[in-house]
XYZ file of C-alpha atoms in Angstrom:
569
model
C 0.000 0.000 0.000
C 1.429 3.327 -1.066
C 1.664 6.334 1.219
C 0.686 9.443 -0.728
C 2.623 12.458 0.558
C 0.862 15.729 1.130
C 1.250 18.117 -1.786
C 2.375 21.720 -1.198
C 2.655 24.579 -1.728
C -0.845 25.250 -2.965
C -1.446 25.718 -6.654
C -3.524 28.838 -7.344
C -7.005 28.271 -8.725
C -7.425 28.865 -12.445
C -11.208 28.528 -12.605
C -12.403 30.441 -9.548
C -15.448 32.533 -10.560
C -15.538 36.267 -10.020
C -16.432 37.297 -6.499
C -20.192 37.852 -6.234
C -21.407 41.376 -5.577
C -24.715 40.237 -4.068
C -26.439 37.200 -2.600
C -28.126 36.405 -5.910
C -27.974 32.659 -6.728
C -26.794 33.479 -10.258
C -23.716 35.143 -8.813
C -23.117 32.667 -5.979
C -23.546 29.632 -8.220
C -25.867 27.902 -5.761
C -29.195 28.452 -4.040
C -29.237 29.289 -0.350
C -31.623 26.770 1.153
C -33.704 27.228 4.271
C -33.708 24.750 7.152
C -35.507 21.500 6.485
C -38.949 20.961 7.998
C -38.284 17.493 9.335
C -41.938 16.685 10.046
C -43.071 17.484 6.511
C -45.333 14.547 5.476
C -43.689 13.904 2.111
C -40.222 14.103 3.645
C -41.182 11.672 6.393
C -42.622 9.307 3.790
C -39.657 9.604 1.428
C -37.030 9.201 4.140
C -38.932 6.312 5.708
C -39.238 4.506 2.389
C -35.539 4.946 1.666
C -34.648 3.637 5.103
C -36.885 0.597 4.541
C -35.446 0.002 1.068
C -31.920 0.177 2.487
C -32.909 -2.243 5.240
C -34.113 -4.827 2.715
C -31.859 -4.121 -0.268
C -28.855 -2.339 1.265
C -26.624 -5.366 0.780
C -27.276 -5.199 -2.969
C -26.578 -1.444 -3.139
C -23.465 -1.459 -0.950
C -20.648 0.101 -2.981
C -17.982 -0.586 -0.369
C -17.179 -3.940 -1.982
C -16.736 -2.221 -5.362
C -14.361 0.362 -3.907
C -11.678 -2.313 -3.733
C -10.984 -1.507 -7.393
C -10.114 2.102 -6.490
C -6.766 3.391 -5.214
C -5.934 2.110 -1.748
C -3.493 4.777 -0.690
C -2.650 5.917 2.816
C -2.270 9.686 2.965
C 0.828 11.149 4.552
C 0.383 14.467 6.350
C 3.079 13.772 8.926
C 5.730 16.125 7.581
C 5.250 19.816 8.258
C 7.630 22.754 8.403
C 7.151 23.170 12.152
C 6.536 19.545 13.094
C 3.004 20.357 14.258
C -0.410 20.114 12.633
C -3.791 21.747 13.146
C -6.870 19.865 12.009
C -10.592 20.587 12.195
C -13.533 18.242 12.629
C -17.141 19.014 11.680
C -20.147 16.773 11.140
C -23.843 16.944 10.312
C -23.728 19.977 8.054
C -25.625 20.497 4.801
C -28.957 21.659 6.254
C -30.104 25.307 6.182
C -27.672 27.817 4.702
C -27.444 30.133 7.698
C -26.335 27.442 10.143
C -24.115 25.564 7.687
C -22.397 28.699 6.412
C -21.927 30.118 9.919
C -19.801 27.088 10.790
C -18.101 27.009 7.368
C -17.217 30.698 7.716
C -15.530 30.113 11.085
C -13.667 27.058 9.789
C -12.378 28.989 6.779
C -10.860 31.929 8.643
C -7.079 32.040 8.879
C -7.348 31.899 12.672
C -9.984 32.225 15.387
C -9.644 34.142 18.624
C -11.325 31.883 21.158
C -11.374 33.034 24.770
C -8.178 35.002 24.198
C -6.349 32.157 22.444
C -5.402 32.212 18.773
C -6.290 28.976 16.991
C -5.049 28.707 13.367
C -7.205 27.170 10.649
C -6.827 23.423 10.291
C -4.549 22.125 7.545
C -6.947 19.161 7.438
C -10.728 19.499 7.480
C -12.414 16.261 8.530
C -16.114 15.904 7.787
C -17.658 13.234 9.962
C -20.851 12.358 8.117
C -24.188 13.617 6.799
C -22.717 16.234 4.496
C -26.187 16.773 2.999
C -29.811 16.598 4.103
C -32.313 15.132 3.711
C -31.277 12.866 0.810
C -28.026 12.559 -1.105
C -28.139 14.019 -4.619
C -25.970 16.158 -6.840
C -28.148 19.243 -6.403
C -28.423 18.648 -2.667
C -24.656 18.554 -2.198
C -24.191 21.590 -4.440
C -26.695 23.825 -2.648
C -26.380 22.635 0.934
C -22.689 21.764 1.280
C -20.348 22.385 -1.653
C -21.661 25.849 -2.513
C -21.539 27.217 1.061
C -18.048 25.796 1.714
C -16.748 27.114 -1.595
C -18.149 30.538 -0.704
C -16.455 30.358 2.715
C -13.003 29.533 1.274
C -12.998 30.205 -2.499
C -9.309 29.318 -2.828
C -6.266 28.752 -0.666
C -4.097 31.781 0.175
C -1.299 32.209 -2.360
C 1.993 30.664 -1.301
C 0.486 28.723 1.597
C -0.019 24.976 1.771
C -3.454 24.141 0.515
C -5.762 22.647 3.167
C -7.103 19.172 2.521
C -10.630 17.890 3.067
C -11.548 14.300 3.946
C -15.160 13.172 4.358
C -16.749 10.122 5.960
C -20.312 9.279 4.837
C -23.234 9.301 7.248
C -26.590 7.623 6.872
C -28.013 10.470 4.741
C -25.002 10.213 2.409
C -25.773 6.517 2.134
C -29.418 6.728 1.018
C -28.422 6.624 -2.670
C -25.808 3.924 -2.107
C -22.935 6.487 -1.958
C -23.278 7.429 -5.651
C -23.323 11.204 -5.167
C -20.868 11.045 -2.256
C -18.190 9.231 -4.269
C -18.656 11.568 -7.227
C -18.054 14.600 -5.024
C -15.358 13.447 -2.626
C -13.563 10.428 -4.064
C -13.473 10.026 -7.811
C -11.714 12.988 -9.373
C -7.994 13.585 -9.573
C -7.045 17.012 -8.204
C -10.537 17.397 -6.872
C -11.353 20.382 -4.737
C -14.186 22.161 -2.951
C -13.244 25.814 -3.051
C -9.847 26.160 -1.400
C -9.895 22.648 0.075
C -8.244 19.819 -1.855
C -9.966 16.414 -1.858
C -7.597 13.416 -1.871
C -9.528 10.320 -0.816
C -10.556 7.624 -3.276
C -12.885 5.610 -1.040
C -15.536 6.266 1.583
C -12.955 5.359 4.261
C -9.340 6.425 4.634
C -6.179 6.304 6.739
C -4.001 9.368 7.294
C -0.541 9.432 8.824
C -0.194 12.476 11.093
C 2.853 14.080 12.767
C 4.454 12.843 15.991
C 3.371 9.206 15.591
C -0.361 9.945 15.350
C -2.713 8.221 12.907
C -6.266 8.850 11.752
C -8.459 5.907 10.775
C -11.900 6.820 9.368
C -14.089 3.703 9.313
C -17.234 3.408 7.189
C -19.443 1.110 9.270
C -22.716 2.774 8.359
C -26.069 1.518 9.673
C -24.287 -0.625 12.256
C -23.429 -3.069 9.491
C -20.432 -5.334 9.211
C -17.153 -3.849 8.073
C -16.622 -5.202 4.573
C -13.583 -7.307 3.710
C -11.996 -4.799 1.250
C -12.162 -2.146 3.963
C -10.623 -4.470 6.550
C -7.880 -5.369 4.070
C -7.215 -1.673 3.436
C -6.788 -0.921 7.133
C -4.768 -4.101 7.737
C -2.242 -2.885 5.167
C -2.275 0.601 6.669
C -1.730 -0.848 10.150
C 1.472 -2.532 8.958
C 3.034 0.927 9.166
C 1.740 1.629 12.689
C 4.195 1.100 15.531
C 3.705 0.214 19.210
C 4.374 3.790 20.319
C 1.838 5.308 17.927
C -1.498 6.838 18.885
C -4.703 6.512 16.839
C -7.770 8.697 16.314
C -10.736 6.731 14.998
C -13.580 8.462 13.141
C -16.909 6.654 12.925
C -20.202 7.777 11.363
C -22.196 7.249 14.559
C -21.437 7.348 18.313
C -22.147 3.685 18.836
C -20.644 3.874 22.320
C -23.696 5.947 23.315
C -26.238 4.026 21.246
C -25.054 0.751 22.790
C -26.920 1.804 25.936
C -30.175 0.776 24.211
C -28.692 -1.605 21.631
C -25.765 -3.573 23.118
C -24.709 -4.789 19.662
C -24.309 -1.278 18.235
C -20.661 -1.020 19.302
C -19.643 -4.513 18.133
C -18.261 -3.434 14.740
C -16.072 -0.684 16.213
C -14.825 -3.002 18.951
C -14.030 -5.657 16.336
C -12.061 -3.082 14.338
C -10.018 -2.031 17.358
C -9.307 -5.637 18.406
C -8.375 -6.965 14.975
C -6.753 -3.975 13.245
C -5.251 -1.685 15.891
C -4.567 -3.960 18.865
C -2.050 -6.227 17.027
C 0.123 -3.135 16.396
C 0.187 -2.368 20.157
C -0.683 1.235 19.283
C -3.158 3.046 21.518
C -6.573 4.302 20.416
C -6.759 7.579 22.309
C -9.758 9.265 20.675
C -13.001 8.104 19.098
C -14.941 10.888 17.399
C -18.290 10.894 15.645
C -21.223 13.023 14.601
C -24.788 11.809 13.870
C -26.196 13.132 17.164
C -26.499 16.880 16.695
C -24.769 18.093 19.832
C -21.421 17.945 21.604
C -20.808 15.314 24.282
C -17.588 13.886 25.691
C -17.226 10.693 27.694
C -13.799 10.260 29.272
C -12.144 7.073 30.520
C -8.766 5.879 31.650
C -7.635 5.019 28.137
C -9.422 7.316 25.672
C -11.874 10.116 24.931
C -15.204 9.345 23.280
C -16.467 12.509 21.582
C -19.696 13.232 19.745
C -19.640 16.496 17.798
C -22.514 16.784 15.337
C -23.068 20.530 15.438
C -22.079 21.452 11.883
C -25.421 22.834 10.730
C -28.335 20.460 11.289
C -31.017 21.023 13.937
C -29.727 20.952 17.495
C -30.424 17.849 19.592
C -30.656 18.196 23.365
C -28.343 16.381 25.745
C -30.672 16.003 28.733
C -31.103 12.246 28.268
C -27.427 11.344 28.091
C -26.354 9.031 30.931
C -23.830 10.139 33.554
C -21.591 7.261 32.508
C -21.470 4.376 30.064
C -19.727 1.012 29.959
C -17.856 0.387 26.724
C -18.137 -2.208 25.334
C -21.459 -2.855 27.088
C -21.471 -5.940 29.256
C -24.772 -7.014 27.669
C -23.248 -7.720 24.251
C -23.142 -11.378 23.277
C -19.761 -11.083 21.558
C -17.584 -13.515 23.476
C -14.244 -12.031 22.420
C -15.134 -8.410 23.122
C -12.670 -6.028 24.721
C -12.686 -5.463 28.458
C -15.578 -3.216 29.503
C -14.447 0.128 30.901
C -16.329 2.996 32.463
C -16.491 6.368 30.722
C -17.901 9.400 32.520
C -19.806 12.235 30.893
C -17.535 15.278 31.222
C -18.924 17.932 28.878
C -22.007 18.703 26.797
C -23.267 21.479 24.535
C -25.966 22.540 24.900
C -25.967 21.473 28.537
C -28.875 19.558 30.067
C -30.724 22.540 31.662
C -30.498 24.507 28.401
C -31.674 21.463 26.461
C -34.728 21.094 28.669
C -35.579 24.765 28.160
C -35.205 24.307 24.420
C -37.646 21.416 24.579
C -40.431 23.710 25.797
C -40.211 25.658 22.545
C -41.918 22.774 20.777
C -45.372 24.305 21.271
C -44.806 27.279 19.007
C -42.127 25.824 16.737
C -44.016 22.694 15.619
C -46.745 24.533 13.653
C -44.350 27.338 12.611
C -41.555 25.098 11.314
C -43.816 22.346 9.955
C -46.867 23.979 8.394
C -47.515 21.028 6.078
C -47.462 18.651 9.048
C -50.047 20.791 10.856
C -52.125 20.896 7.656
C -52.041 17.099 7.457
C -53.231 16.852 11.057
C -56.040 19.292 10.230
C -57.133 17.213 7.246
C -57.115 13.978 9.247
C -59.097 15.536 12.101
C -61.587 17.184 9.746
C -62.271 13.900 7.974
C -62.562 12.148 11.345
C -65.025 14.774 12.588
C -67.157 14.442 9.467
C -67.132 10.651 9.843
C -68.115 10.941 13.522
C -70.836 13.484 12.762
C -72.174 11.231 10.002
C -72.168 8.217 12.304
C -73.971 10.204 15.015
C -76.751 11.074 12.583
C -77.342 7.437 11.588
C -79.855 5.022 13.094
C -78.917 2.344 15.656
C -75.886 2.057 17.875
C -74.474 -0.895 15.940
C -74.616 1.058 12.728
C -72.861 3.986 14.383
C -70.147 1.782 15.821
C -69.283 0.122 12.518
C -69.468 3.134 10.232
C -66.758 2.306 7.702
C -65.352 5.847 7.247
C -65.199 6.324 11.011
C -63.445 2.993 11.637
C -60.927 3.756 8.907
C -60.093 7.147 10.385
C -59.754 5.755 13.912
C -57.464 2.975 12.681
C -55.417 5.533 10.758
C -54.960 7.712 13.857
C -53.994 4.836 16.129
C -51.662 3.243 13.592
C -49.995 6.589 12.875
C -49.399 7.516 16.517
C -48.079 4.066 17.415
C -45.738 4.049 14.410
C -44.597 7.572 15.326
C -43.508 6.237 18.742
C -41.221 3.722 16.950
C -42.205 0.590 18.902
C -39.083 -1.555 19.180
C -39.957 -4.066 21.846
C -39.870 -1.625 24.756
C -43.245 -1.309 26.445
C -42.907 2.449 26.945
C -43.009 3.028 23.183
C -46.300 1.143 22.862
C -47.821 2.778 25.923
C -46.912 6.284 24.840
C -47.996 5.654 21.240
C -51.388 4.316 22.308
C -51.841 7.147 24.813
C -51.049 9.681 22.103
C -53.553 8.035 19.770
C -56.296 8.020 22.396
C -55.640 11.686 23.128
C -55.962 12.582 19.455
C -59.212 10.572 19.272
C -60.494 12.348 22.378
C -59.733 15.660 20.666
C -61.657 14.462 17.611
C -64.649 13.511 19.797
C -64.562 16.928 21.467
C -64.352 18.658 18.103
C -67.293 16.631 16.805
C -69.402 17.525 19.846
C -68.706 21.217 19.290
C -69.532 20.854 15.592
C -72.870 19.244 16.377
C -73.808 22.149 18.658
C -73.330 24.719 15.909
C -75.748 25.558 13.091
C -73.239 24.930 10.314
C -74.200 21.280 9.890
C -77.749 22.236 8.917
C -76.758 24.615 6.182
C -77.426 23.616 2.551
C -74.616 21.733 0.868
C -71.760 22.610 0.273
C -71.946 25.098 3.151
C -71.011 22.599 5.905
C -68.099 21.263 3.856
C -66.752 24.766 3.227
C -66.965 25.679 6.922
C -65.298 22.391 7.864
C -62.462 22.983 5.380
C -61.792 26.677 5.982
C -62.788 27.194 9.622
C -62.777 23.894 11.510
C -59.727 22.515 9.686
C -57.262 25.329 10.519
C -58.440 25.532 14.140
C -58.231 21.796 14.768
C -54.841 21.717 13.002
C -53.433 24.109 15.602
C -55.000 22.181 18.491
C -53.854 18.772 17.238
C -50.308 20.077 16.630
C -50.284 21.226 20.257
C -51.295 17.708 21.304
C -48.333 16.382 19.288
C -46.071 18.942 20.973
C -47.290 17.908 24.427
C -46.794 14.247 23.534
C -43.211 14.897 22.337
C -42.371 16.825 25.494
C -43.663 14.011 27.716
C -42.320 11.144 25.587
C -38.838 12.653 25.499
C -38.618 12.350 29.280
C -38.951 8.580 28.788
C -36.325 8.612 26.003
C -38.976 8.152 23.323
C -39.072 10.490 20.295
C -36.360 12.735 21.755
C -34.992 13.245 18.257
C -38.439 14.242 16.952
C -38.865 16.719 19.818
C -35.875 18.660 18.487
C -36.147 17.822 14.778
C -39.668 19.250 14.765
C -38.367 22.516 16.183
C -35.430 22.881 13.796
C -33.309 24.854 16.274
C -30.386 26.346 14.341
C -28.348 27.805 17.198
C -25.871 26.005 19.502
C -23.486 24.801 16.786
C -20.123 23.145 17.423
C -16.946 21.792 15.852
C -13.488 20.635 16.986
C -10.124 22.259 16.376
C -7.255 19.895 17.184
C -3.539 20.561 17.527
C -0.722 18.019 17.375
C 2.526 19.485 18.742
C 6.051 18.327 17.874
C 6.387 16.582 21.249
C 3.443 14.350 20.372
C 0.741 15.836 22.582
C -2.760 16.343 21.167
C -4.963 19.221 22.299
C -8.655 19.185 21.361
C -10.483 22.512 21.420
C -14.282 21.998 21.468
C -15.680 25.170 19.875
C -19.254 26.309 20.430
C -21.336 28.989 18.709
C -24.323 30.088 20.758
C -25.999 32.130 17.986
C -25.612 31.662 14.246
C -25.845 34.507 11.743
C -28.947 35.174 9.617
C -27.788 38.427 7.987
C -25.015 38.123 5.402
C -23.228 40.804 3.396
C -21.410 40.242 0.109
C -17.702 41.154 0.067
C -16.933 41.727 -3.622
C -13.645 43.561 -2.970
C -12.089 41.011 -0.636
C -8.935 39.015 -1.280
C -9.353 36.032 -3.642
C -9.205 33.607 -0.711
C -11.508 35.647 1.560
C -15.057 34.475 2.179
C -17.558 35.725 -0.373
C -20.081 36.538 2.344
C -19.361 37.904 5.796
C -21.715 38.185 8.771
C -23.306 41.598 9.350
C -22.845 40.955 13.065
C -19.612 39.154 14.043
C -19.928 35.506 14.997
C -18.620 34.661 18.451
C -16.961 31.324 19.145
C -16.072 30.026 22.596
C -14.659 26.952 24.278
C -17.443 24.544 25.219
C -15.163 23.210 27.929
C -11.449 23.641 28.672
C -9.182 22.181 25.977
C -8.651 18.430 26.311
C -4.940 17.612 26.377
C -3.721 14.113 25.573
C -0.043 13.621 26.320
C-alpha cells in the first residue's frame, strides 16, 4: 500500500469565478436553502421509504465492496515545516444555509480568537458524516454543502499549503448507495471544494499524522459489518503503525452511546479495534463521531469518546445522556469483546438545563416550522369529525359503531401515533404511542361535539363542507399540533421520540466543531468550539482578497470553548 505524501505549496485556482457582488444565486452559483422541515409529510414518507429500502436491499446497493478496485493509498500528512499540525472536525452539516455557512465561515478563517487564544485554521478538514440533508443528490450537495463551503473559502491563500478535506459518509449520504458522495469526494484527480483539496478515493481512509499519530476513518454505516476490502485496506495501513503510535478513529455514529439501548451497536467498532489496531500495540486515544447533533464527551482511563454533530443540522438536546457508560457494554453477546471500561460524561453542549428549556419551545415551533405537518393533522381531524358526525346522525348504535369511514379514520390515527412512537420491543413506546392516539381521538370527539352544537351542519350543501375545510380545519390543526407537541415533550422524558422533539423545532443555534492541535512533542490538544448564535444576515464582500469568504456576517460571529481544551499527552 502506497503512502501518498501531502502536496504543497498550494497551486492557485485557475477557474475560480468572479467574487459575487450580491447574494443572488446566479452570482453565488448555488441556491441558499432554508432549514428543512423534518416533520413534513412527504419528507417523512420519502425518508422512511428509503430507510426501509436500504434495510431490505442495502446489501445489494453497498458500494464498499466495489471500492476495492479504487486506489488504496494511505495519505501522509506527517511532515510539516514546524513539526506540528492543526486539524478541524465538523459533522452533520448540509442543512439550512445560515447554520451551515456560519460554521463554514468560522472554519475557513485564517485563525480564530477563542477566549483570548489564537487557533489557526486546520490544515486538514475532517467531515464526519451527513454532508447533505435530507437525501443525497448532486443538487443537494451543491446547494447545501459544496456551494456554502466554496463561498467560505474560495481558494487557498497564495503561497500557503493548501488545506485538505476528507469526508466520511453518514446515513443520509448513504441513502443513494454512496453514488453522489463518491462523485463529489472520491473520484476525481485534483478534486477540490473551493480552497480545500480532496484526496480520498474511497468512503474510508487512513491518514498518517505528525508525531506518531494516525487517523483511521471507518465506514461502518447503519451498524453493518465492516466489509472485507475495507478491513484489508486498514490491515495494510496498520502494517506501518508502531507500538508507540497513537490513533484517532472516526466513525459515522457514536455507537458507544447508542449501545446503551442496543448492546450490539458497538460490536463493529470493537471488532475493528481488536483486529486492526490492537495487534500493532498502538493506543486508540480518541473516538470521534457526529450523527447526534450536539457535543458530548465521555472520558475514561484510556481514551476520549467525543460526539460532535453541530455542523449545521437542527440541534439535539443532551438532557437524556447518561452520567456514565460502559464500553463495550457488558450485555453484548460477543464472546471475544474487549474489556468493559467505564467512561464518565464530562462535557455537553448545549448542557442539560439549556436542552430542557429548548424542549419547551416545541409548542410554538411545531406549527411554525412544519406547516404542512399541521395541515395534514387538520385534514385527518376534519375527515374524522365528518365521519363521527355522520355516524352520530345514523340510526342504531351498531350502525354507528361500525361506520366504515369512522373505523378507517380511527385505525389511521392509532396506527400513525403508534408508528410515530417507533415501537421496538420496549413497552414504553407502545404505551406512549397508544396514549397519544387516544388523546388525538379524544380531541376528535370533542371537536365533533362542538360541531354538532353549531348551526353549520344544517346549512345547505356545500356550506357545511366549506366551513369544515376553511374554519374547523385550521383551528383543529393548531389544536392537534399542540397535542403532538405535548406528547413529544412528555415522551422525550422517557427517552422516546427525543430526536423528533428537536427535529420538529429545527433549532439552528448552539453549533459546534473541533479544532485539534498536534505538537512536535506528540501531545494532542482538542479545542471543542461552540457557537451560541448563528448569523442570519449576510453581506457580500466583492472587494475582498481572492481567498476571503464571499459573504461575511453583518454581526460578528462569536466562538467560545465549550469546555477547557482536552490535552492528551
